[in-house]
PDB file of C-alpha atoms in Angstrom:
ATOM      1  CA  MET A   1      17.677   0.592  12.303  1.00  0.00           C
ATOM      2  CA  ASP A   2      17.081   1.242   8.928  1.00  0.00           C
ATOM      3  CA  TYR A   3      18.037  -2.106   6.675  1.00  0.00           C
ATOM      4  CA  GLY A   4      19.157  -0.112   3.571  1.00  0.00           C
ATOM      5  CA  HIS A   5      16.110  -1.662   1.748  1.00  0.00           C
ATOM      6  CA  ASP A   6      14.793   0.033  -1.490  1.00  0.00           C
ATOM      7  CA  LEU A   7      11.596   1.546  -0.268  1.00  0.00           C
ATOM      8  CA  LEU A   8       7.354   1.070  -2.224  1.00  0.00           C
ATOM      9  CA  PHE A   9       5.018   1.950  -1.354  1.00  0.00           C
ATOM     10  CA  GLY A  10       1.537   1.163  -1.801  1.00  0.00           C
ATOM     11  CA  SER A  11      -2.351   0.920  -1.643  1.00  0.00           C
ATOM     12  CA  PHE A  12      -4.639  -0.664   0.482  1.00  0.00           C
ATOM     13  CA  LEU A  13      -7.930  -1.575  -0.957  1.00  0.00           C
ATOM     14  CA  THR A  14     -11.129  -2.672  -0.317  1.00  0.00           C
ATOM     15  CA  PRO A  15     -13.133  -5.527  -2.404  1.00  0.00           C
ATOM     16  CA  SER A  16     -16.227  -4.258  -2.097  1.00  0.00           C
ATOM     17  CA  ASN A  17     -18.601  -5.965  -4.481  1.00  0.00           C
ATOM     18  CA  ARG A  18     -21.271  -3.270  -4.990  1.00  0.00           C
ATOM     19  CA  ALA A  19     -19.061  -1.596  -7.289  1.00  0.00           C
ATOM     20  CA  PRO A  20     -16.008  -4.220  -9.064  1.00  0.00           C
ATOM     21  CA  GLU A  21     -14.873  -2.200 -11.460  1.00  0.00           C
ATOM     22  CA  GLU A  22     -14.316   1.042  -9.585  1.00  0.00           C
ATOM     23  CA  VAL A  23     -11.820  -1.482  -6.976  1.00  0.00           C
ATOM     24  CA  VAL A  24     -10.492  -2.521 -10.543  1.00  0.00           C
ATOM     25  CA  ALA A  25     -10.130   1.083 -11.893  1.00  0.00           C
ATOM     26  CA  LEU A  26      -8.857   2.135  -8.796  1.00  0.00           C
ATOM     27  CA  ALA A  27      -6.318  -1.233  -8.685  1.00  0.00           C
ATOM     28  CA  GLU A  28      -5.313   0.983 -13.030  1.00  0.00           C
ATOM     29  CA  HIS A  29      -4.736   4.294 -10.772  1.00  0.00           C
ATOM     30  CA  SER A  30      -2.757   3.015  -8.498  1.00  0.00           C
ATOM     31  CA  GLU A  31      -0.849   2.006 -11.675  1.00  0.00           C
ATOM     32  CA  ALA A  32      -0.355   4.998 -12.451  1.00  0.00           C
ATOM     33  CA  VAL A  33       0.193   7.487  -9.755  1.00  0.00           C
ATOM     34  CA  GLY A  34       3.457   5.304  -9.684  1.00  0.00           C
ATOM     35  CA  LEU A  35       2.545   3.515  -6.540  1.00  0.00           C
ATOM     36  CA  ASP A  36       4.432   0.108  -6.542  1.00  0.00           C
ATOM     37  CA  LEU A  37       2.011  -2.085  -4.838  1.00  0.00           C
ATOM     38  CA  VAL A  38      -1.738  -2.718  -4.304  1.00  0.00           C
ATOM     39  CA  THR A  39      -3.300  -5.101  -1.671  1.00  0.00           C
ATOM     40  CA  PHE A  40      -6.601  -5.753  -0.987  1.00  0.00           C
ATOM     41  CA  GLN A  41      -7.755  -7.309   2.972  1.00  0.00           C
ATOM     42  CA  ASP A  42      -8.207 -10.833   2.635  1.00  0.00           C
ATOM     43  CA  HIS A  43     -12.762 -11.970   4.421  1.00  0.00           C
ATOM     44  CA  PRO A  44     -13.883 -14.574   2.514  1.00  0.00           C
ATOM     45  CA  TYR A  45     -16.786 -14.256   4.776  1.00  0.00           C
ATOM     46  CA  GLN A  46     -17.664 -10.933   4.124  1.00  0.00           C
ATOM     47  CA  PRO A  47     -20.737 -11.527   1.512  1.00  0.00           C
ATOM     48  CA  ALA A  48     -20.240  -7.745   0.402  1.00  0.00           C
ATOM     49  CA  PHE A  49     -16.626  -7.846  -0.518  1.00  0.00           C
ATOM     50  CA  LEU A  50     -15.428  -9.898  -4.199  1.00  0.00           C
ATOM     51  CA  ASP A  51     -13.601 -13.074  -3.556  1.00  0.00           C
ATOM     52  CA  THR A  52      -9.746 -11.288  -3.012  1.00  0.00           C
ATOM     53  CA  TRP A  53      -7.816 -14.589  -4.928  1.00  0.00           C
ATOM     54  CA  THR A  54     -10.106 -13.886  -7.691  1.00  0.00           C
ATOM     55  CA  LEU A  55      -9.581  -9.861  -8.372  1.00  0.00           C
ATOM     56  CA  LEU A  56      -5.710 -10.253  -7.096  1.00  0.00           C
ATOM     57  CA  SER A  57      -6.281 -12.828 -11.182  1.00  0.00           C
ATOM     58  CA  HIS A  58      -7.835 -10.326 -12.790  1.00  0.00           C
ATOM     59  CA  VAL A  59      -5.907  -6.776 -11.336  1.00  0.00           C
ATOM     60  CA  ALA A  60      -2.862  -9.021 -12.598  1.00  0.00           C
ATOM     61  CA  ALA A  61      -3.991  -9.137 -15.688  1.00  0.00           C
ATOM     62  CA  ARG A  62      -5.428  -5.247 -16.481  1.00  0.00           C
ATOM     63  CA  THR A  63      -1.821  -4.331 -15.236  1.00  0.00           C
ATOM     64  CA  SER A  64       1.519  -4.522 -16.476  1.00  0.00           C
ATOM     65  CA  ARG A  65       4.045  -2.803 -13.933  1.00  0.00           C
ATOM     66  CA  ILE A  66       2.303  -3.160 -10.455  1.00  0.00           C
ATOM     67  CA  HIS A  67       2.890  -5.477  -7.513  1.00  0.00           C
ATOM     68  CA  LEU A  68      -0.404  -7.531  -6.201  1.00  0.00           C
ATOM     69  CA  SER A  69      -0.543  -8.830  -2.554  1.00  0.00           C
ATOM     70  CA  GLY A  70      -3.192  -9.369  -0.114  1.00  0.00           C
ATOM     71  CA  ASN A  71      -3.301  -7.623   2.575  1.00  0.00           C
ATOM     72  CA  VAL A  72      -3.014  -9.803   4.119  1.00  0.00           C
ATOM     73  CA  LEU A  73      -3.997 -13.994   2.608  1.00  0.00           C
ATOM     74  CA  ASN A  74      -7.132 -15.074   5.684  1.00  0.00           C
ATOM     75  CA  VAL A  75      -4.547 -19.157   5.786  1.00  0.00           C
ATOM     76  CA  PRO A  76      -7.600 -20.524   8.425  1.00  0.00           C
ATOM     77  CA  LEU A  77      -9.818 -20.516   5.687  1.00  0.00           C
ATOM     78  CA  ARG A  78      -7.148 -21.491   2.421  1.00  0.00           C
ATOM     79  CA  ASN A  79      -5.316 -24.581   2.574  1.00  0.00           C
ATOM     80  CA  PRO A  80      -2.347 -23.534   2.389  1.00  0.00           C
ATOM     81  CA  ALA A  81      -1.517 -26.262  -0.592  1.00  0.00           C
ATOM     82  CA  VAL A  82      -3.322 -24.927  -2.220  1.00  0.00           C
ATOM     83  CA  LEU A  83      -2.157 -21.248  -2.320  1.00  0.00           C
ATOM     84  CA  ALA A  84       0.803 -22.449  -2.171  1.00  0.00           C
ATOM     85  CA  ARG A  85       0.339 -23.268  -6.190  1.00  0.00           C
ATOM     86  CA  SER A  86      -1.497 -20.334  -6.579  1.00  0.00           C
ATOM     87  CA  VAL A  87       0.698 -17.730  -5.664  1.00  0.00           C
ATOM     88  CA  ALA A  88       3.603 -19.580  -7.657  1.00  0.00           C
ATOM     89  CA  THR A  89       1.327 -19.236 -10.799  1.00  0.00           C
ATOM     90  CA  LEU A  90       0.195 -16.012 -11.088  1.00  0.00           C
ATOM     91  CA  ASP A  91       3.211 -14.644  -9.721  1.00  0.00           C
ATOM     92  CA  LEU A  92       4.592 -16.738 -13.193  1.00  0.00           C
ATOM     93  CA  LEU A  93       1.547 -15.619 -15.426  1.00  0.00           C
ATOM     94  CA  SER A  94       1.806 -11.699 -14.292  1.00  0.00           C
ATOM     95  CA  GLY A  95       5.326 -11.690 -14.824  1.00  0.00           C
ATOM     96  CA  GLY A  96       6.817 -11.813 -11.493  1.00  0.00           C
ATOM     97  CA  ARG A  97       4.412  -9.133  -9.854  1.00  0.00           C
ATOM     98  CA  VAL A  98       2.536 -11.456  -6.884  1.00  0.00           C
ATOM     99  CA  GLU A  99       3.288 -10.792  -3.898  1.00  0.00           C
ATOM    100  CA  LEU A 100       2.382 -12.822  -0.206  1.00  0.00           C
ATOM    101  CA  GLY A 101       1.002 -11.581   2.225  1.00  0.00           C
ATOM    102  CA  LEU A 102       0.208 -14.254   5.191  1.00  0.00           C
ATOM    103  CA  GLY A 103      -2.526 -13.742   8.675  1.00  0.00           C
ATOM    104  CA  THR A 104      -4.273 -15.597  10.630  1.00  0.00           C
ATOM    105  CA  GLY A 105      -7.250 -13.999  10.280  1.00  0.00           C
ATOM    106  CA  ALA A 106      -9.733 -11.488  12.806  1.00  0.00           C
ATOM    107  CA  PHE A 107     -13.786 -12.606  13.030  1.00  0.00           C
ATOM    108  CA  TRP A 108     -13.284 -15.490  14.080  1.00  0.00           C
ATOM    109  CA  ASP A 109     -17.232 -15.643  14.511  1.00  0.00           C
ATOM    110  CA  ALA A 110     -16.953 -15.806  11.260  1.00  0.00           C
ATOM    111  CA  MET A 111     -14.257 -17.309  10.526  1.00  0.00           C
ATOM    112  CA  VAL A 112     -15.582 -21.042  13.016  1.00  0.00           C
ATOM    113  CA  ALA A 113     -19.050 -20.492  11.285  1.00  0.00           C
ATOM    114  CA  LEU A 114     -17.541 -21.844   8.284  1.00  0.00           C
ATOM    115  CA  GLY A 115     -15.486 -24.904  10.117  1.00  0.00           C
ATOM    116  CA  VAL A 116     -11.572 -23.557  11.707  1.00  0.00           C
ATOM    117  CA  ASP A 117     -11.188 -24.600  14.954  1.00  0.00           C
ATOM    118  CA  ARG A 118     -11.016 -20.642  16.803  1.00  0.00           C
ATOM    119  CA  LEU A 119      -7.436 -18.884  18.071  1.00  0.00           C
ATOM    120  CA  THR A 120      -7.799 -17.298  21.258  1.00  0.00           C
ATOM    121  CA  PRO A 121      -5.287 -13.424  20.573  1.00  0.00           C
ATOM    122  CA  GLY A 122      -2.986 -14.915  22.698  1.00  0.00           C
ATOM    123  CA  GLU A 123      -2.808 -17.974  20.313  1.00  0.00           C
ATOM    124  CA  ALA A 124      -2.763 -16.180  16.865  1.00  0.00           C
ATOM    125  CA  VAL A 125       0.641 -13.524  18.248  1.00  0.00           C
ATOM    126  CA  THR A 126       2.143 -16.871  18.988  1.00  0.00           C
ATOM    127  CA  ALA A 127       1.542 -18.764  16.350  1.00  0.00           C
ATOM    128  CA  ILE A 128       2.395 -15.107  13.781  1.00  0.00           C
ATOM    129  CA  GLY A 129       6.052 -15.354  16.481  1.00  0.00           C
ATOM    130  CA  GLU A 130       6.772 -19.156  15.684  1.00  0.00           C
ATOM    131  CA  ALA A 131       6.166 -18.267  12.564  1.00  0.00           C
ATOM    132  CA  ASN A 132       8.737 -14.873  12.506  1.00  0.00           C
ATOM    133  CA  GLU A 133      11.162 -17.919  13.687  1.00  0.00           C
ATOM    134  CA  ARG A 134      10.655 -20.126  10.873  1.00  0.00           C
ATOM    135  CA  ILE A 135      11.903 -17.577   8.738  1.00  0.00           C
ATOM    136  CA  ASP A 136      15.138 -16.345  10.310  1.00  0.00           C
ATOM    137  CA  ASP A 137      15.670 -19.832  10.468  1.00  0.00           C
ATOM    138  CA  ALA A 138      15.221 -20.337   6.813  1.00  0.00           C
ATOM    139  CA  ALA A 139      16.996 -17.322   6.511  1.00  0.00           C
ATOM    140  CA  ALA A 140      20.444 -17.982   8.507  1.00  0.00           C
ATOM    141  CA  SER A 141      19.963 -21.836   6.583  1.00  0.00           C
ATOM    142  CA  VAL A 142      20.874 -20.498   3.671  1.00  0.00           C
ATOM    143  CA  GLY A 143      22.820 -17.144   4.826  1.00  0.00           C
ATOM    144  CA  ARG A 144      20.865 -14.567   4.643  1.00  0.00           C
ATOM    145  CA  ALA A 145      20.678 -11.916   7.099  1.00  0.00           C
ATOM    146  CA  PRO A 146      17.325 -11.806   8.709  1.00  0.00           C
ATOM    147  CA  ALA A 147      16.864  -8.630   8.507  1.00  0.00           C
ATOM    148  CA  ALA A 148      16.920  -8.721   4.539  1.00  0.00           C
ATOM    149  CA  ILE A 149      13.159  -9.583   6.038  1.00  0.00           C
ATOM    150  CA  ARG A 150      11.458  -6.529   4.692  1.00  0.00           C
ATOM    151  CA  ARG A 151       9.279  -5.036   7.672  1.00  0.00           C
ATOM    152  CA  LEU A 152       5.569  -3.526   5.766  1.00  0.00           C
ATOM    153  CA  LEU A 153       3.102  -1.087   7.496  1.00  0.00           C
ATOM    154  CA  ASN A 154      -0.466  -0.381   6.543  1.00  0.00           C
ATOM    155  CA  ILE A 155      -1.194   3.539   7.036  1.00  0.00           C
ATOM    156  CA  GLY A 156      -3.760   5.639   7.591  1.00  0.00           C
ATOM    157  CA  GLY A 157      -4.707   8.894   8.283  1.00  0.00           C
ATOM    158  CA  ARG A 158      -6.131  12.606   6.373  1.00  0.00           C
ATOM    159  CA  PHE A 159      -3.432  15.942   3.726  1.00  0.00           C
ATOM    160  CA  SER A 160      -4.671  18.716   4.657  1.00  0.00           C
ATOM    161  CA  GLY A 161      -3.275  22.234   3.981  1.00  0.00           C
ATOM    162  CA  ARG A 162      -0.961  23.226   6.738  1.00  0.00           C
ATOM    163  CA  ARG A 163       1.014  20.803   9.276  1.00  0.00           C
ATOM    164  CA  ALA A 164      -1.481  19.834  11.932  1.00  0.00           C
ATOM    165  CA  PRO A 165       0.037  17.066  15.044  1.00  0.00           C
ATOM    166  CA  GLY A 166       0.270  13.680  15.063  1.00  0.00           C
ATOM    167  CA  MET A 167       0.896  10.987  13.077  1.00  0.00           C
ATOM    168  CA  PHE A 168      -0.222  11.271   8.799  1.00  0.00           C
ATOM    169  CA  ALA A 169      -2.699  14.383   9.290  1.00  0.00           C
ATOM    170  CA  GLY A 170      -0.509  17.310   7.602  1.00  0.00           C
ATOM    171  CA  THR A 171       0.611  18.147   4.533  1.00  0.00           C
ATOM    172  CA  PRO A 172       2.128  15.911   2.489  1.00  0.00           C
ATOM    173  CA  GLN A 173       5.632  16.833   3.261  1.00  0.00           C
ATOM    174  CA  GLN A 174       4.815  16.631   6.664  1.00  0.00           C
ATOM    175  CA  TRP A 175       3.486  12.505   6.577  1.00  0.00           C
ATOM    176  CA  ALA A 176       7.203  12.290   4.248  1.00  0.00           C
ATOM    177  CA  GLU A 177       9.345  13.383   7.566  1.00  0.00           C
ATOM    178  CA  GLN A 178       7.076  11.308   9.135  1.00  0.00           C
ATOM    179  CA  LEU A 179       7.854   7.956   6.497  1.00  0.00           C
ATOM    180  CA  ALA A 180      11.289   8.650   6.110  1.00  0.00           C
ATOM    181  CA  GLU A 181      12.104   8.172  10.540  1.00  0.00           C
ATOM    182  CA  LEU A 182      10.005   4.896  10.603  1.00  0.00           C
ATOM    183  CA  ALA A 183      12.641   4.177   7.264  1.00  0.00           C
ATOM    184  CA  THR A 184      15.752   5.195   8.476  1.00  0.00           C
ATOM    185  CA  GLU A 185      15.325   4.747  12.447  1.00  0.00           C
ATOM    186  CA  TYR A 186      12.954   1.569  12.529  1.00  0.00           C
ATOM    187  CA  GLY A 187      13.831  -0.264   9.813  1.00  0.00           C
ATOM    188  CA  THR A 188      10.201  -0.011   8.427  1.00  0.00           C
ATOM    189  CA  SER A 189      10.269   0.031   4.028  1.00  0.00           C
ATOM    190  CA  ALA A 190       6.810   0.321   2.543  1.00  0.00           C
ATOM    191  CA  PHE A 191       4.592   1.742   3.272  1.00  0.00           C
ATOM    192  CA  ILE A 192       0.677   0.885   2.558  1.00  0.00           C
ATOM    193  CA  LEU A 193      -2.265   3.026   2.440  1.00  0.00           C
ATOM    194  CA  GLY A 194      -5.193   2.403   3.742  1.00  0.00           C
ATOM    195  CA  SER A 195      -7.387   4.440   1.377  1.00  0.00           C
ATOM    196  CA  ASP A 196      -9.966   3.937  -1.174  1.00  0.00           C
ATOM    197  CA  ASP A 197     -10.182   7.829  -2.707  1.00  0.00           C
ATOM    198  CA  PRO A 198      -8.252   8.466  -5.840  1.00  0.00           C
ATOM    199  CA  THR A 199      -7.049  12.119  -4.428  1.00  0.00           C
ATOM    200  CA  ASP A 200      -5.691  10.283  -1.644  1.00  0.00           C
ATOM    201  CA  LEU A 201      -3.436   7.527  -3.561  1.00  0.00           C
ATOM    202  CA  THR A 202      -2.740  10.465  -6.410  1.00  0.00           C
ATOM    203  CA  VAL A 203      -0.804  12.630  -3.067  1.00  0.00           C
ATOM    204  CA  PHE A 204       0.720   8.752  -1.951  1.00  0.00           C
ATOM    205  CA  GLY A 205       1.978   8.453  -5.503  1.00  0.00           C
ATOM    206  CA  ARG A 206       3.827  12.020  -7.369  1.00  0.00           C
ATOM    207  CA  GLU A 207       4.214  13.449  -3.818  1.00  0.00           C
ATOM    208  CA  VAL A 208       4.332  11.559  -1.185  1.00  0.00           C
ATOM    209  CA  ALA A 209       6.701   8.970  -2.383  1.00  0.00           C
ATOM    210  CA  PRO A 210       9.286  11.045  -4.126  1.00  0.00           C
ATOM    211  CA  ALA A 211       9.779  13.002  -1.100  1.00  0.00           C
ATOM    212  CA  VAL A 212      10.442  10.281   1.479  1.00  0.00           C
ATOM    213  CA  ARG A 213      12.377   8.554  -1.729  1.00  0.00           C
ATOM    214  CA  GLU A 214      14.927  11.742  -1.309  1.00  0.00           C
ATOM    215  CA  LEU A 215      14.856  12.160   2.410  1.00  0.00           C
ATOM    216  CA  VAL A 216      16.821   8.966   3.088  1.00  0.00           C
ATOM    217  CA  ALA A 217      18.767   8.911   0.198  1.00  0.00           C
ATOM    218  CA  GLY A 218      19.478  12.177   1.910  1.00  0.00           C
ATOM    219  CA  ALA A 219      19.383  10.563   5.246  1.00  0.00           C
ATOM    220  CA  ARG A 220      21.444   7.305   4.028  1.00  0.00           C
ATOM    221  CA  ALA A 221      24.616   9.894   2.306  1.00  0.00           C
TER     222      ALA A 221
END
């Protein structure tokens, strides 16, 4: 089902602390090649990573157009009230460019070591379901259709000079065709490429994204 949303394209970067300025440069490059969103994974227990929230704040000051988000912020390790205030503050300071992505976390041994209760995979999934119900109910309560909630998809793959079988393994045009199908058939309207390669980000922003928009516009027409 196509919900008719505007299409968004973004990057999913590794917040490595080995060379912090390289991470920031990739975020700036994401903006320069026309991407709409730059995101970072959030693992507060990972000593090889920068703190995601601090990084988002720094990148917001170094960019002017691109939106920013954790992908996704680790809720069990971030006080909800403090996080809400932090997000609202950075959104105001950045001119409305902050998006809020929330998750239950995945590396439970590390999270338990930092003092949170362990959830089984089933409990985590049941919680990501209860949250969706609350979102749908809240949307309906103010006259907003639940279908208006945007669906995002993290993707990964490789570009090649010729068409190839499978998803996200061929030419930029082949990628565009596959992403356009996800948009028109399954309602996905935001695609975030997991890559720290500036060449991949350039191809995604300058070749794939415009082609997807053209294909989807044609299908909708």
